[in-house]
Amino acid sequence: MEKSRLLQLAKQIEVCRRCDLYKGAKNAVPGEGNPKTGILFIGEAPGFNEDIQGLPFVGNAGKYLDNLLTKIGLSRGDVFITNMVKHRPPENRDPSFGEIAACNAWLEEQLTIIEPKVIVTLGRLSLNYFLPNAKISDVHGHPYRVRNYIVLPMYHPAAALRSMQITTELESDFQKNLELLNNPDLSKHITESYQDSGQASLF
Ligand code: URA
């Protein structure tokens, strides 16, 4: 049921003209994985390899993400993976505010269909969609209740490939959340919101 609704949605995303990114892209990258396990990973935007294959996280950052999942006993087939924007920005630049806003409706439809229990945000863009003022260095690895979800902010795997310190932090954040990621039903016991944590007062 979820799979067929997501396939239907992917067909709409393939012909999306809500912003200009489609003009320079070879393929749309709607997302892939298992929509039934309750875990949704959200990255930033497709890069070179993702654009060619029409699949998320299939380049170096994706291989590293597979590796991180394997280390906690999961594979990409156990989660659903998507991005904030579904077409590749030219030269892998960051998507603009307008492009992200234009693409949000697709993400919201995916949230409605998948009803994730745990959302792992990879990098700053997806983090700030759910926690607009949060700084990734303050909140990474810590699960927060947002809307009906538990949002678990993580550093982007590409950032870890550039920095040993971030590699260490990202791997430790995966290990710290191993139980939650293997059993997303545990999320119902997490009540702390970002505001309750007192961190919002920093902004
Ligand atoms: N980086 C992302 O944020 N998403 C991808 O799909 C690939 C690289």
GROMACS .gro file of C-alpha atoms and ligand atoms in nm:
model
  211
    1MET     CA    1   0.000   0.000   0.000
    2GLU     CA    2   0.265   0.251   0.106
    3LYS     CA    3   0.489   0.121  -0.174
    4SER     CA    4   0.229   0.183  -0.444
    5ARG     CA    5   0.147   0.529  -0.308
    6LEU     CA    6   0.519   0.612  -0.305
    7LEU     CA    7   0.556   0.484  -0.663
    8GLN     CA    8   0.267   0.703  -0.767
    9LEU     CA    9   0.429   0.999  -0.591
   10ALA     CA   10   0.765   0.922  -0.756
   11LYS     CA   11   0.597   0.950  -1.097
   12GLN     CA   12   0.469   1.295  -1.005
   13ILE     CA   13   0.811   1.400  -0.875
   14GLU     CA   14   0.971   1.285  -1.203
   15VAL     CA   15   0.774   1.547  -1.394
   16CYS     CA   16   0.789   1.817  -1.125
   17ARG     CA   17   0.843   2.170  -1.260
   18ARG     CA   18   0.791   2.361  -0.933
   19CYS     CA   19   1.146   2.498  -0.954
   20ASP     CA   20   1.413   2.506  -1.225
   21LEU     CA   21   1.635   2.227  -1.093
   22TYR     CA   22   1.480   1.972  -1.332
   23LYS     CA   23   1.634   2.163  -1.624
   24GLY     CA   24   1.990   2.059  -1.539
   25ALA     CA   25   1.909   1.716  -1.394
   26LYS     CA   26   1.913   1.380  -1.573
   27ASN     CA   27   1.676   1.208  -1.329
   28ALA     CA   28   1.459   1.292  -1.033
   29VAL     CA   29   1.564   1.121  -0.709
   30PRO     CA   30   1.243   1.071  -0.509
   31GLY     CA   31   1.389   0.825  -0.255
   32GLU     CA   32   1.408   0.451  -0.195
   33GLY     CA   33   1.389   0.188   0.074
   34ASN     CA   34   1.141   0.025   0.305
   35PRO     CA   35   0.853   0.258   0.399
   36LYS     CA   36   0.719   0.019   0.664
   37THR     CA   37   0.993   0.009   0.925
   38GLY     CA   38   0.925   0.356   1.064
   39ILE     CA   39   1.270   0.503   0.995
   40LEU     CA   40   1.322   0.783   0.745
   41PHE     CA   41   1.665   0.929   0.659
   42ILE     CA   42   1.662   1.274   0.497
   43GLY     CA   43   1.972   1.416   0.328
   44GLU     CA   44   2.017   1.739   0.134
   45ALA     CA   45   2.011   1.697  -0.243
   46PRO     CA   46   2.113   1.442  -0.505
   47GLY     CA   47   2.471   1.466  -0.630
   48PHE     CA   48   2.638   1.347  -0.952
   49ASN     CA   49   2.591   0.971  -0.900
   50GLU     CA   50   2.241   1.005  -0.759
   51ASP     CA   51   2.138   1.211  -1.062
   52ILE     CA   52   2.267   0.943  -1.301
   53GLN     CA   53   2.104   0.653  -1.117
   54GLY     CA   54   1.790   0.826  -0.989
   55LEU     CA   55   1.865   0.684  -0.643
   56PRO     CA   56   1.963   0.860  -0.318
   57PHE     CA   57   2.303   0.826  -0.152
   58VAL     CA   58   2.475   0.600  -0.406
   59GLY     CA   59   2.809   0.788  -0.428
   60ASN     CA   60   3.089   0.797  -0.170
   61ALA     CA   61   2.873   0.953   0.101
   62GLY     CA   62   2.612   0.684   0.031
   63LYS     CA   63   2.864   0.402   0.058
   64TYR     CA   64   2.971   0.545   0.391
   65LEU     CA   65   2.606   0.567   0.501
   66ASP     CA   66   2.563   0.197   0.409
   67ASN     CA   67   2.868   0.125   0.621
   68LEU     CA   68   2.727   0.319   0.919
   69LEU     CA   69   2.400   0.125   0.890
   70THR     CA   70   2.581  -0.209   0.870
   71LYS     CA   71   2.772  -0.129   1.189
   72ILE     CA   72   2.444  -0.103   1.380
   73GLY     CA   73   2.297  -0.415   1.221
   74LEU     CA   74   2.084  -0.245   0.954
   75SER     CA   75   2.097  -0.210   0.577
   76ARG     CA   76   1.947   0.048   0.343
   77GLY     CA   77   1.660  -0.195   0.284
   78ASP     CA   78   1.561  -0.148   0.648
   79VAL     CA   79   1.504   0.227   0.619
   80PHE     CA   80   1.363   0.476   0.369
   81ILE     CA   81   1.608   0.734   0.234
   82THR     CA   82   1.522   1.064   0.067
   83ASN     CA   83   1.647   1.422   0.033
   84MET     CA   84   1.515   1.773   0.094
   85VAL     CA   85   1.523   1.841  -0.282
   86LYS     CA   86   1.454   1.575  -0.540
   87HIS     CA   87   1.656   1.707  -0.837
   88ARG     CA   88   2.032   1.769  -0.841
   89PRO     CA   89   2.140   2.134  -0.810
   90PRO     CA   90   2.396   2.230  -1.079
   91GLU     CA   91   2.762   2.167  -0.977
   92ASN     CA   92   2.634   2.019  -0.650
   93ARG     CA   93   2.575   2.366  -0.507
   94ASP     CA   94   2.349   2.396  -0.200
   95PRO     CA   95   1.983   2.420  -0.299
   96SER     CA   96   1.842   2.770  -0.255
   97PHE     CA   97   1.573   2.862  -0.003
   98GLY     CA   98   1.320   2.886  -0.289
   99GLU     CA   99   1.412   2.544  -0.428
  100ILE     CA  100   1.380   2.383  -0.087
  101ALA     CA  101   1.045   2.555  -0.029
  102ALA     CA  102   0.921   2.441  -0.371
  103CYS     CA  103   1.015   2.080  -0.292
  104ASN     CA  104   0.874   2.069   0.063
  105ALA     CA  105   0.533   1.955  -0.054
  106TRP     CA  106   0.685   1.629  -0.183
  107LEU     CA  107   0.856   1.564   0.147
  108GLU     CA  108   0.531   1.633   0.332
  109GLU     CA  109   0.353   1.379   0.110
  110GLN     CA  110   0.623   1.125   0.186
  111LEU     CA  111   0.578   1.193   0.559
  112THR     CA  112   0.203   1.140   0.525
  113ILE     CA  113   0.248   0.808   0.345
  114ILE     CA  114   0.537   0.668   0.550
  115GLU     CA  115   0.432   0.802   0.892
  116PRO     CA  116   0.787   0.758   1.022
  117LYS     CA  117   0.847   0.713   1.392
  118VAL     CA  118   1.210   0.821   1.369
  119ILE     CA  119   1.346   1.076   1.123
  120VAL     CA  120   1.724   1.089   1.094
  121THR     CA  121   1.828   1.425   0.951
  122LEU     CA  122   2.161   1.413   0.768
  123GLY     CA  123   2.320   1.757   0.768
  124ARG     CA  124   2.197   2.107   0.827
  125LEU     CA  125   1.917   2.146   0.568
  126SER     CA  126   1.692   1.867   0.689
  127LEU     CA  127   1.777   1.947   1.053
  128ASN     CA  128   1.659   2.306   1.011
  129TYR     CA  129   1.338   2.194   0.840
  130PHE     CA  130   1.233   2.027   1.165
  131LEU     CA  131   1.429   2.238   1.417
  132PRO     CA  132   1.465   2.574   1.243
  133ASN     CA  133   1.709   2.736   1.484
  134ALA     CA  134   1.916   2.439   1.589
  135LYS     CA  135   2.290   2.420   1.533
  136ILE     CA  136   2.405   2.075   1.429
  137SER     CA  137   2.709   2.093   1.658
  138ASP     CA  138   2.471   2.139   1.957
  139VAL     CA  139   2.208   1.878   1.879
  140HIS     CA  140   2.368   1.593   1.682
  141GLY     CA  141   2.305   1.246   1.819
  142HIS     CA  142   2.022   1.363   2.044
  143PRO     CA  143   1.661   1.257   1.970
  144TYR     CA  144   1.386   1.523   2.000
  145ARG     CA  145   1.011   1.499   1.968
  146VAL     CA  146   0.887   1.718   1.679
  147ARG     CA  147   0.526   1.695   1.557
  148ASN     CA  148   0.447   1.320   1.563
  149TYR     CA  149   0.806   1.220   1.505
  150ILE     CA  150   1.130   1.168   1.686
  151VAL     CA  151   1.389   1.370   1.500
  152LEU     CA  152   1.743   1.244   1.539
  153PRO     CA  153   1.992   1.498   1.400
  154MET     CA  154   2.313   1.354   1.256
  155TYR     CA  155   2.608   1.506   1.073
  156HIS     CA  156   2.603   1.453   0.696
  157PRO     CA  157   2.814   1.150   0.592
  158ALA     CA  158   2.994   1.369   0.334
  159ALA     CA  159   3.109   1.598   0.618
  160ALA     CA  160   3.246   1.292   0.798
  161LEU     CA  161   3.443   1.196   0.486
  162ARG     CA  162   3.616   1.537   0.508
  163SER     CA  163   3.685   1.545   0.883
  164MET     CA  164   3.815   1.276   1.120
  165GLN     CA  165   3.654   1.452   1.414
  166ILE     CA  166   3.312   1.441   1.250
  167THR     CA  167   3.368   1.075   1.155
  168THR     CA  168   3.423   0.995   1.521
  169GLU     CA  169   3.116   1.191   1.631
  170LEU     CA  170   2.891   1.045   1.360
  171GLU     CA  171   2.994   0.687   1.435
  172SER     CA  172   2.943   0.744   1.806
  173ASP     CA  173   2.598   0.902   1.740
  174PHE     CA  174   2.495   0.590   1.543
  175GLN     CA  175   2.617   0.362   1.823
  176LYS     CA  176   2.445   0.572   2.092
  177ASN     CA  177   2.115   0.538   1.906
  178LEU     CA  178   2.156   0.175   1.801
  179GLU     CA  179   1.862   0.056   2.011
  180LEU     CA  180   1.624   0.327   1.889
  181LEU     CA  181   1.720   0.269   1.525
  182ASN     CA  182   1.670  -0.106   1.561
  183ASN     CA  183   1.345  -0.062   1.747
  184PRO     CA  184   1.176   0.266   1.645
  185ASP     CA  185   0.881   0.183   1.873
  186LEU     CA  186   1.108   0.293   2.158
  187SER     CA  187   1.049   0.644   2.025
  188LYS     CA  188   0.718   0.660   2.211
  189HIS     CA  189   0.913   0.682   2.537
  190ILE     CA  190   1.104   0.992   2.425
  191THR     CA  191   0.931   1.309   2.536
  192GLU     CA  192   1.199   1.575   2.525
  193SER     CA  193   1.137   1.852   2.276
  194TYR     CA  194   1.406   2.088   2.159
  195GLN     CA  195   1.245   2.372   2.357
  196ASP     CA  196   1.231   2.163   2.677
  197SER     CA  197   1.599   2.088   2.644
  198GLY     CA  198   1.667   2.457   2.709
  199GLN     CA  199   1.876   2.480   2.393
  200ALA     CA  200   1.626   2.702   2.217
  201SER     CA  201   1.712   2.975   2.462
  202LEU     CA  202   2.053   2.995   2.299
  203PHE     CA  203   1.900   3.156   1.992
  204URA     N1  204   2.419   1.387  -0.042
  204URA     C1  205   2.290   1.402  -0.010
  204URA     O1  206   2.255   1.484   0.074
  204URA     N2  207   2.201   1.325  -0.071
  204URA     C2  208   2.234   1.231  -0.161
  204URA     O2  209   2.144   1.164  -0.211
  204URA     C3  210   2.369   1.217  -0.193
  204URA     C4  211   2.460   1.295  -0.132
   0.00000   0.00000   0.00000
